[in-house]
Amino acid sequence: MKLDRTSIAIVVITVALLAAAPALPRWAMSLLNVSLCYGTVVLGMMLLMRTGLVSFGHGLYYCLGAYAAGTVDQMLKIPDMALMVLAGAAATGIVAAILGLLLARYRDIFFAMLSLAFSMILYGLLVKSSALGSTDGFNISAKSIFGIAVVDNAHRYATFGITVVLTMLSAFLLNRYLRSHRGRLAEAIRDNELRVEYMGASVRTTIHLHYVISAVLAGIGGALMAINIGHIDPEMTYWPQSGEFVFIAILSGTGNVFAPIGGALVFETIRSFAYEYSPNTWQMVLGITMLIVMIFLPGGLWSLLQRRKPA
Amino acid sequence: MATILHAKGLNKSFGAVTAANDINVAVEQDSVVGLIGSNGAGKTTFINMVTGYLKPTTGSIHFEGRDITSLKPRQITQLGICRSFQIPQLYNTMTVAENLMVGVGIVASSGARWAKSNRLDVAPEQAVEAMLEQFGLGDYRNRQSGLLPEGTRKLLDIAMAMVVRPRILLLDEPTSGVSADEKFVLMDRVMAAVREGKVTVLFVEHDMEVVERYTHRILAFYEGRIIADGEPAKVLDDVEVRKYVIGEAH
Ligand SMILES: Nc1ncnc2c1ncn2[C@@H]1O[C@H](COP(=O)(O)OP(=O)(O)OP(=O)(O)O)[C@@H](O)[C@H]1O
Ligand SMILES: [Mg+2]
């Protein structure tokens, strides 16, 4: 297998992050963790956007992934990190496969709003279910990884390790996929669905597949976030959360799988500093950032790094 | 010679407009058929029915003996019928080479449902190169397709139909929007590619010089009917054709 530059960079950065872990201060590690969790969700948003679709309700899968992870801990009493993430991925994959049957028929604002509607239905269900803690949600705590018990510092490193590895693995696989014959159909569908059908490929099947992949990525991101934060609640599927994902996705651009991850890191960094130095106006700082990006970098932050293609 | 495409008793109406009125055509393999007729005569409607974009109200279409009347465009493409469009349908944000690569990629990863003739016998990159060469698009390879001049867009649109290796190619006004002196260059390219691939061609054309030069047979449409069908010289000399088709198409 001949690796492209992005794949090599992913491997190098993964190794570098893991090696640097002991030297990282706590705040930096948690900033990275949160950014990577968000980054995984936004990787899925990126795939949808490449296919020409924007979901205003991806909080649905982010939340579902987290609650699936929580269920593994609370109900099954097996607080293993790997199992939690697996549960998050499986639950979101199944739900997206079903909802995708309907959503793959819609485009544009209809797709966006229908996604939002489903996410709000989950919100309603969670708020109503007292067994799952209603609006308060519940705490979860992972105690092992692949069956190996972890406490204190080992727990901290294990959490960081699984977050880094799974986010980077997601980026690696998505990058490979986007370069494959099928992956290239994403942009073809965005550009001209009619021609895709007249070239003999199914638009709906491809959109359905991309919807499921993006949901699973959001589910993994949600499960990882649950493990990191140790708490989950219905806010994870409330509309401002979904909006945040759209925000990061547009901020990042869709040029490369590093865009969502870098974009999430920039977003989280701005948010934490803005929150610290101007607690009452941090949304304004984010808003202005977005305004600047949209006006000067319509291709997102990624376009800053992109070399101009020869004409 | 063997019949490859057979349309029987096709009818199609849009409200009060009859776009196809008892169309019966048997197309022989390896032939080149011209479709002529004034604006609104039903030429595009015929292509749309053959390629599954429109379902005829009544009648049937057979391809190599198989009934394809109720199949979707995608399935018809997979069997080996492909088309170009009156308005080019490209992937506008992609380069010319990327446009072709999408098609090559679909063929390269196609399953058993596809006709055998579709299968790729070279590496995908080579297949794209061959198409660029064959259609004289090499100089445009890295140009964004949405920004190309109209004639080049037309040519690419045809190349995109050819890239999935059809048995039958339907072209909707391949030379419209192409300057007079480029028309024959374009048609020569297309016909060379078609001959090499042993493809049966049906094309809509308003320029009678072009039709006469490249076809073995002409179908003349008027108000959804075929009013003349036969050898080019004979059809172009037909009284009704002269009155309803050539008279109106300048
Ligand atoms: N989707 C449609 N809905 C309604 N009417 C249609 C539709 N498609 C075609 N028609 C009508 O059917 C008739 C035949 O149209 P068609 O597009 O087949 O003509 P054409 O021979 O291709 O003409 P042109 O040379 O202008 O392309 C016209 O009167 C047209 O207005
Ligand atoms: Mg027409």
XYZ file of C-alpha atoms and ligand atoms in Angstrom:
593
model
C 0.000 0.000 0.000
C 1.473 3.319 -1.082
C 0.598 6.022 1.435
C -0.324 9.583 0.494
C 1.078 12.579 2.396
C -1.999 12.959 4.569
C -1.855 9.315 5.698
C 1.821 9.622 6.590
C 1.159 12.867 8.490
C -1.629 11.168 10.459
C 0.675 8.346 11.518
C 3.461 10.762 12.479
C 1.169 13.043 14.475
C -0.422 10.084 16.281
C 2.973 8.786 17.364
C 4.107 12.295 18.350
C 0.996 12.941 20.455
C 1.294 9.613 22.265
C 4.992 10.149 22.908
C 4.379 13.674 24.186
C 1.616 12.600 26.562
C 3.740 12.461 29.755
C 5.037 15.967 29.065
C 1.633 17.506 28.450
C 0.163 19.676 31.207
C -3.323 18.682 32.333
C -5.066 21.646 30.682
C -3.401 20.919 27.343
C -4.338 17.263 27.482
C -7.964 18.000 28.230
C -8.084 20.694 25.542
C -6.720 18.146 23.080
C -9.148 15.474 24.236
C -12.214 17.640 23.814
C -10.977 18.931 20.454
C -10.321 15.431 19.160
C -13.779 14.220 20.237
C -15.340 17.169 18.413
C -12.990 16.570 15.519
C -14.269 13.007 15.106
C -17.857 14.224 14.935
C -16.915 16.925 12.426
C -15.077 14.369 10.268
C -18.515 12.876 9.699
C -19.972 16.314 8.958
C -17.183 16.786 6.437
C -18.122 13.617 4.560
C -21.742 14.779 4.383
C -20.718 18.245 3.237
C -18.554 16.773 0.508
C -21.653 14.902 -0.604
C -23.495 18.234 -0.653
C -25.478 17.770 2.564
C -25.527 19.648 5.856
C -27.122 18.116 8.930
C -28.505 20.478 11.591
C -29.050 17.499 13.868
C -25.824 15.583 14.184
C -26.100 16.013 17.937
C -28.469 13.058 17.623
C -25.615 10.641 16.965
C -23.173 12.415 19.232
C -25.655 12.006 22.078
C -26.694 8.493 21.095
C -23.055 7.377 21.070
C -22.566 8.864 24.528
C -25.713 7.251 25.952
C -24.783 3.890 24.439
C -21.427 4.201 26.195
C -23.241 5.200 29.375
C -25.538 2.198 29.115
C -22.577 -0.159 28.950
C -21.374 1.313 32.237
C -24.673 1.865 34.088
C -26.841 -1.048 33.000
C -24.412 -3.736 31.917
C -21.866 -2.761 34.574
C -18.906 -3.325 32.268
C -17.081 0.015 32.455
C -14.557 -0.738 29.728
C -13.522 2.121 27.402
C -13.151 0.003 24.287
C -16.533 -1.619 24.809
C -18.162 1.759 25.412
C -16.887 3.158 22.128
C -17.890 -0.013 20.319
C -21.406 0.299 21.743
C -21.540 3.940 20.631
C -20.482 3.051 17.104
C -22.878 0.108 16.851
C -25.910 1.969 18.210
C -25.413 4.934 15.898
C -24.732 2.709 12.917
C -28.007 0.840 13.396
C -30.120 3.941 13.990
C -28.556 5.773 11.013
C -29.100 2.776 8.751
C -32.815 2.978 9.561
C -33.263 6.777 9.519
C -31.096 6.947 6.404
C -33.774 5.082 4.455
C -35.893 8.204 4.815
C -33.243 10.927 4.916
C -31.424 9.763 1.763
C -34.476 10.931 -0.188
C -34.092 14.530 0.955
C -31.693 17.335 0.067
C -30.766 20.828 1.120
C -32.856 22.486 3.803
C -35.235 19.507 3.977
C -32.402 17.156 4.840
C -31.036 19.652 7.351
C -34.361 20.250 9.098
C -35.416 16.606 9.099
C -32.095 15.766 10.779
C -32.811 18.482 13.320
C -36.286 17.061 13.914
C -34.908 13.600 14.689
C -32.342 15.033 17.088
C -35.063 16.926 18.949
C -37.156 13.768 19.189
C -34.269 12.074 20.982
C -33.990 15.112 23.241
C -37.658 14.809 24.103
C -37.352 11.083 24.809
C -34.315 11.515 27.063
C -35.845 14.369 29.032
C -38.905 12.205 29.653
C -37.030 9.093 30.784
C -36.243 9.262 34.468
C -34.337 5.963 34.331
C -31.707 7.798 32.280
C -31.606 10.759 34.636
C -33.987 12.972 32.655
C -32.534 16.492 32.089
C -29.692 15.826 34.552
C -28.330 12.829 32.667
C -25.939 10.690 34.664
C -22.290 10.179 35.504
C -20.249 7.433 33.986
C -16.767 6.287 34.767
C -14.667 3.987 32.671
C -12.445 1.759 34.767
C -10.627 -0.391 32.257
C -9.469 -0.542 28.667
C -9.562 -3.863 26.817
C -10.121 -5.481 30.197
C -7.018 -3.943 31.784
C -7.933 -1.932 34.868
C -6.711 1.671 34.892
C -6.635 4.142 37.788
C -5.312 7.684 38.382
C -2.556 8.559 35.936
C -2.954 5.314 34.018
C -6.625 6.238 33.574
C -5.679 9.668 32.310
C -3.211 8.283 29.776
C -5.550 5.530 28.699
C -8.296 8.087 28.044
C -5.932 10.296 26.084
C -4.549 7.286 24.228
C -7.898 5.908 23.097
C -9.083 9.396 22.118
C -5.989 10.107 20.035
C -5.836 6.678 18.434
C -9.518 6.447 17.521
C -9.731 9.997 16.188
C -6.616 9.541 14.100
C -7.717 6.106 12.932
C -11.054 7.617 11.868
C -9.214 10.346 9.982
C -6.906 7.790 8.376
C -9.741 5.563 7.177
C -11.882 8.472 5.999
C -8.922 9.856 4.050
C -8.431 6.488 2.354
C -12.112 6.268 1.607
C -12.295 9.757 0.076
C -9.508 8.776 -2.304
C -11.250 5.567 -3.372
C -13.512 5.225 -6.409
C -16.609 5.201 -4.248
C -15.398 8.054 -2.064
C -14.946 10.243 -5.129
C -18.679 9.927 -5.753
C -19.242 12.308 -2.819
C -18.216 15.376 -4.784
C -19.730 14.006 -7.969
C -23.111 13.800 -6.218
C -22.703 17.306 -4.835
C -21.966 18.587 -8.349
C -24.447 16.666 -10.466
C -26.687 13.825 -9.297
C -28.171 13.322 -12.748
C -24.797 12.547 -14.278
C -23.917 10.145 -11.467
C -27.052 8.116 -12.216
C -26.305 8.247 -15.941
C -22.841 6.913 -15.224
C -24.487 3.908 -13.628
C -24.017 4.597 -9.894
C -26.746 4.926 -7.307
C -26.986 8.363 -5.705
C -29.332 7.249 -2.951
C -27.251 4.243 -1.905
C -24.139 6.402 -1.746
C -25.853 9.109 0.309
C -27.273 6.461 2.638
C -23.812 4.963 3.121
C -22.248 8.361 3.767
C -24.990 9.174 6.241
C -24.275 5.982 8.189
C -20.508 6.586 8.160
C -20.971 10.152 9.391
C -23.332 8.965 12.133
C -20.888 6.317 13.325
C -18.119 8.929 13.458
C -20.399 11.170 15.543
C -21.214 8.174 17.755
C -17.547 7.443 18.348
C -16.958 11.130 19.124
C -19.870 11.107 21.586
C -18.714 7.930 23.333
C -15.181 9.311 23.631
C -16.531 12.564 25.032
C -18.581 10.637 27.595
C -15.459 8.777 28.698
C -13.483 12.032 28.877
C -16.019 14.177 30.702
C -17.527 11.401 32.807
C -20.999 12.864 32.447
C -23.714 12.777 29.824
C -27.006 14.636 29.499
C -29.665 15.405 26.871
C -28.009 18.725 26.008
C -25.768 16.640 23.762
C -28.633 16.295 21.287
C -30.078 19.771 21.855
C -29.951 22.021 18.774
C -27.163 24.401 19.907
C -24.832 21.397 20.123
C -25.650 20.403 16.541
C -25.179 24.011 15.553
C -21.731 23.968 17.074
C -20.777 21.032 14.824
C -21.991 22.904 11.754
C -20.051 25.937 12.983
C -16.818 23.972 13.304
C -17.363 22.219 9.985
C -17.734 25.507 8.122
C -14.860 27.052 10.063
C -12.665 24.095 9.094
C -13.496 23.548 5.447
C -13.676 20.180 3.744
C -10.376 20.154 1.879
C -8.649 17.502 3.977
C -9.333 15.250 6.967
C -7.000 17.414 9.053
C -9.362 20.352 8.565
C -12.079 19.155 10.981
C -9.553 18.155 13.614
C -7.566 21.383 13.313
C -10.795 23.381 13.140
C -12.068 21.743 16.333
C -8.792 22.553 18.055
C -8.962 26.197 16.958
C -12.602 26.380 18.028
C -11.955 24.891 21.459
C -8.900 27.065 22.006
C -10.752 30.256 21.118
C -13.678 29.185 23.241
C -11.623 28.407 26.339
C -9.585 31.598 26.141
C -12.556 33.761 25.245
C -14.522 32.149 28.067
C -11.735 32.827 30.521
C -10.983 36.414 29.533
C -14.452 37.614 28.607
C -17.002 35.258 30.135
C -19.941 37.413 29.048
C -19.024 37.921 25.426
C -17.312 34.705 24.362
C -20.070 33.905 21.889
C -19.399 37.252 20.276
C -15.736 36.377 19.856
C -16.715 33.117 18.149
C -19.230 34.936 15.989
C -16.648 37.436 14.823
C -14.178 34.618 14.122
C -16.776 32.950 11.925
C -17.521 36.198 10.136
C -13.842 36.724 9.348
C -13.412 33.160 8.115
C -16.489 33.268 5.904
C -15.522 36.570 4.314
C -11.808 35.996 3.841
C -11.567 32.193 3.703
C -14.686 30.782 2.062
C -12.890 27.423 1.846
C -12.442 27.381 5.629
C -9.259 27.469 7.680
C -7.869 24.585 5.653
C -7.520 26.821 2.600
C -4.799 28.723 4.490
C -2.593 25.654 4.271
C -3.571 24.502 0.837
C -1.074 25.066 -1.939
C -2.590 26.668 -4.989
C -3.279 24.156 -7.722
C -1.505 24.922 -11.017
C -3.997 26.491 -13.395
C -27.736 -7.188 -39.402
C -29.025 -7.727 -35.884
C -31.461 -5.382 -34.174
C -29.936 -3.949 -31.001
C -32.671 -1.530 -29.961
C -36.366 -1.916 -30.609
C -39.006 0.661 -29.659
C -42.584 -0.510 -30.162
C -45.660 1.711 -30.152
C -44.286 4.404 -27.860
C -46.724 7.064 -26.744
C -46.093 9.918 -24.367
C -48.094 13.012 -23.645
C -47.687 15.940 -21.298
C -51.180 17.249 -20.695
C -52.481 18.304 -24.079
C -49.059 18.008 -25.747
C -48.309 14.735 -27.521
C -44.533 14.350 -27.383
C -44.486 10.786 -28.759
C -47.177 9.351 -31.003
C -46.903 5.670 -31.901
C -43.125 5.585 -32.328
C -41.841 2.337 -33.870
C -38.120 1.999 -34.501
C -35.747 -0.933 -34.844
C -32.105 0.109 -34.739
C -29.453 -2.137 -36.238
C -26.214 -2.837 -34.483
C -23.261 -0.609 -35.474
C -25.463 1.806 -37.381
C -25.402 5.594 -37.066
C -28.874 7.080 -36.951
C -29.718 10.780 -37.153
C -32.812 12.199 -35.453
C -34.094 15.386 -37.031
C -37.139 17.553 -36.437
C -38.093 21.093 -35.549
C -38.174 22.403 -31.984
C -40.608 20.467 -29.817
C -40.917 17.613 -32.337
C -40.187 14.974 -29.687
C -36.531 14.071 -30.285
C -35.362 14.604 -26.711
C -38.473 12.859 -25.428
C -37.507 9.800 -27.475
C -33.994 9.798 -25.982
C -35.449 10.346 -22.521
C -37.688 7.309 -22.911
C -34.923 5.048 -24.194
C -32.627 6.031 -21.303
C -35.275 5.674 -18.619
C -35.614 9.343 -17.697
C -39.236 9.256 -18.850
C -41.579 6.263 -18.898
C -43.699 5.987 -22.056
C -47.441 6.103 -21.400
C -47.796 2.984 -23.557
C -45.400 0.895 -25.614
C -42.170 -0.925 -24.893
C -38.441 -0.643 -25.465
C -36.216 -3.678 -25.957
C -32.432 -3.705 -25.866
C -30.830 -6.856 -27.266
C -34.157 -8.603 -26.839
C -34.525 -7.565 -23.213
C -37.425 -5.366 -22.080
C -35.944 -2.238 -20.511
C -39.104 -0.116 -20.457
C -39.437 -0.051 -16.676
C -35.763 0.142 -15.745
C -34.143 3.135 -14.058
C -31.535 5.268 -15.895
C -28.809 3.724 -13.739
C -29.812 0.181 -14.685
C -30.074 1.062 -18.350
C -26.597 2.580 -18.222
C -25.289 -0.601 -16.615
C -26.702 -2.643 -19.495
C -24.801 -0.509 -21.976
C -26.935 2.442 -23.093
C -25.506 5.861 -22.376
C -26.250 9.420 -23.387
C -25.120 12.987 -23.617
C -27.360 15.944 -22.905
C -28.659 18.949 -24.785
C -27.216 20.995 -21.900
C -23.906 19.353 -20.825
C -24.150 17.600 -17.462
C -20.700 17.813 -15.909
C -19.144 17.867 -12.444
C -18.503 21.577 -12.590
C -16.121 21.961 -9.648
C -13.863 19.149 -10.864
C -11.174 19.155 -13.499
C -11.693 17.475 -16.859
C -9.560 14.477 -15.816
C -11.461 14.145 -12.518
C -14.773 14.225 -14.377
C -13.683 11.238 -16.441
C -12.137 9.506 -13.428
C -15.530 9.419 -11.705
C -16.907 7.377 -14.590
C -13.852 5.158 -14.835
C -14.054 4.602 -11.083
C -17.683 3.559 -11.283
C -16.862 1.072 -14.012
C -13.750 -0.164 -12.200
C -15.724 -0.908 -9.031
C -18.841 -2.131 -10.809
C -20.282 -5.475 -9.901
C -21.730 -8.382 -11.803
C -24.886 -6.462 -12.652
C -22.978 -4.594 -15.320
C -22.702 -5.810 -18.872
C -19.423 -7.564 -19.682
C -18.559 -5.047 -22.371
C -18.295 -2.372 -19.663
C -15.385 -3.997 -17.881
C -12.120 -2.132 -17.740
C -9.067 -3.856 -19.205
C -6.455 -1.252 -18.169
C -5.571 0.701 -15.023
C -8.034 3.531 -14.238
C -5.429 6.260 -14.824
C -4.626 4.791 -18.214
C -8.291 4.630 -19.128
C -8.652 8.340 -18.334
C -5.549 9.149 -20.383
C -6.905 7.204 -23.316
C -10.184 9.117 -23.185
C -8.397 12.483 -22.987
C -6.300 11.500 -25.979
C -9.189 10.148 -28.007
C -11.337 13.252 -27.509
C -8.489 15.725 -27.863
C -9.036 16.977 -24.315
C -5.433 16.485 -23.175
C -4.685 20.215 -23.020
C -7.665 20.760 -20.749
C -6.905 17.903 -18.366
C -6.371 20.102 -15.291
C -8.887 22.792 -16.180
C -12.037 23.128 -14.104
C -14.891 21.839 -16.241
C -17.324 24.542 -15.113
C -15.117 27.201 -16.690
C -14.596 25.599 -20.124
C -15.857 27.067 -23.399
C -19.184 25.615 -24.551
C -17.766 23.500 -27.378
C -15.322 21.825 -25.012
C -18.087 21.221 -22.479
C -20.092 19.492 -25.197
C -17.145 17.317 -26.058
C -16.520 16.413 -22.425
C -20.196 15.603 -21.964
C -19.941 13.091 -24.812
C -16.689 11.698 -23.430
C -18.468 11.203 -20.081
C -21.081 9.102 -21.851
C -18.380 7.093 -23.629
C -16.297 6.568 -20.500
C -18.665 3.908 -19.172
C -18.194 1.976 -22.414
C -21.710 1.821 -23.836
C -23.026 -0.384 -26.630
C -25.442 2.336 -27.673
C -24.705 6.036 -27.478
C -27.477 8.616 -27.687
C -26.337 12.183 -28.300
C -28.711 15.102 -27.862
C -27.557 17.875 -30.208
C -23.813 17.226 -29.908
C -22.930 20.216 -32.087
C -25.309 22.856 -30.695
C -23.345 25.777 -29.301
C -20.304 24.637 -31.245
C -18.963 27.049 -33.866
C -19.516 26.094 -37.512
C -15.888 25.301 -38.269
C -15.535 23.134 -35.130
C -18.609 21.009 -35.762
C -16.914 18.595 -38.111
C -13.798 18.365 -35.936
C -16.002 17.410 -32.987
C -18.055 14.900 -34.966
C -14.923 13.334 -36.501
C -13.546 12.769 -33.005
C -16.770 11.306 -31.719
C -17.224 9.053 -34.722
C -13.653 7.767 -34.502
C -14.199 6.852 -30.853
C -17.516 5.244 -31.683
C -16.074 3.135 -34.481
C -13.213 1.972 -32.314
C -15.589 0.955 -29.525
C -18.110 -0.648 -31.920
C -20.869 1.544 -30.573
C -24.273 2.068 -32.156
C -25.119 5.767 -32.318
C -28.299 7.797 -32.401
C -27.873 11.539 -32.494
C -30.137 14.549 -32.649
C -28.946 17.212 -35.037
C -30.312 20.401 -36.537
C -27.509 20.899 -39.058
C -28.449 18.889 -42.165
C -24.881 18.951 -43.485
C -23.711 17.169 -40.347
C -26.572 14.672 -40.477
C -25.945 13.850 -44.103
C -22.225 13.383 -43.629
C -22.293 10.983 -40.669
C -25.488 8.921 -40.737
C -26.636 5.718 -42.417
C -30.235 6.438 -41.658
C -32.441 9.333 -40.624
C -35.594 9.485 -38.509
C -37.589 12.659 -39.046
C -39.867 13.710 -36.169
C -42.853 16.004 -36.362
C -45.337 16.592 -33.538
C -44.294 13.397 -31.796
C -44.591 11.233 -34.924
C -41.939 9.788 -37.174
C -42.854 11.171 -40.585
C -39.952 9.694 -42.514
C -37.442 6.927 -41.862
C -34.739 5.673 -44.205
C -31.581 6.465 -46.110
C -30.343 10.053 -45.628
C -30.697 11.148 -49.242
C -34.221 9.813 -49.466
C -35.423 11.289 -46.174
C -33.896 14.701 -46.818
C -35.684 14.758 -50.162
C -39.073 13.791 -48.733
C -41.791 16.378 -49.349
C -43.102 16.351 -45.772
C -39.606 16.513 -44.327
C -38.734 19.478 -46.521
C -41.888 21.222 -45.420
C -42.001 20.443 -41.683
C -38.390 19.862 -40.724
C -35.961 21.577 -43.023
C -38.254 24.498 -43.728
C -38.418 25.339 -40.046
C -34.863 24.451 -39.088
C -33.529 27.254 -41.266
N -41.081 17.184 -18.948
C -41.956 17.778 -19.792
N -43.086 18.335 -19.307
C -43.975 18.914 -20.141
N -43.824 18.990 -21.465
C -42.720 18.456 -22.009
C -41.718 17.823 -21.189
N -40.728 17.376 -21.995
C -41.089 17.714 -23.235
N -42.274 18.354 -23.253
C -42.985 18.823 -24.454
O -42.995 17.779 -25.369
C -42.762 18.261 -26.688
C -41.541 17.574 -27.277
O -40.380 18.041 -26.555
P -38.918 17.546 -26.866
O -38.060 18.126 -25.805
O -38.915 16.080 -27.022
O -38.612 18.256 -28.250
P -37.279 18.255 -29.118
O -37.624 17.619 -30.399
O -36.158 17.703 -28.361
O -37.091 19.828 -29.352
P -35.758 20.736 -29.320
O -35.201 20.701 -30.689
O -36.307 22.093 -28.981
O -34.859 20.206 -28.288
C -42.601 19.761 -26.576
O -43.846 20.366 -26.904
C -42.274 19.982 -25.144
O -42.736 21.228 -24.695
Mg -34.430 18.429 -27.556
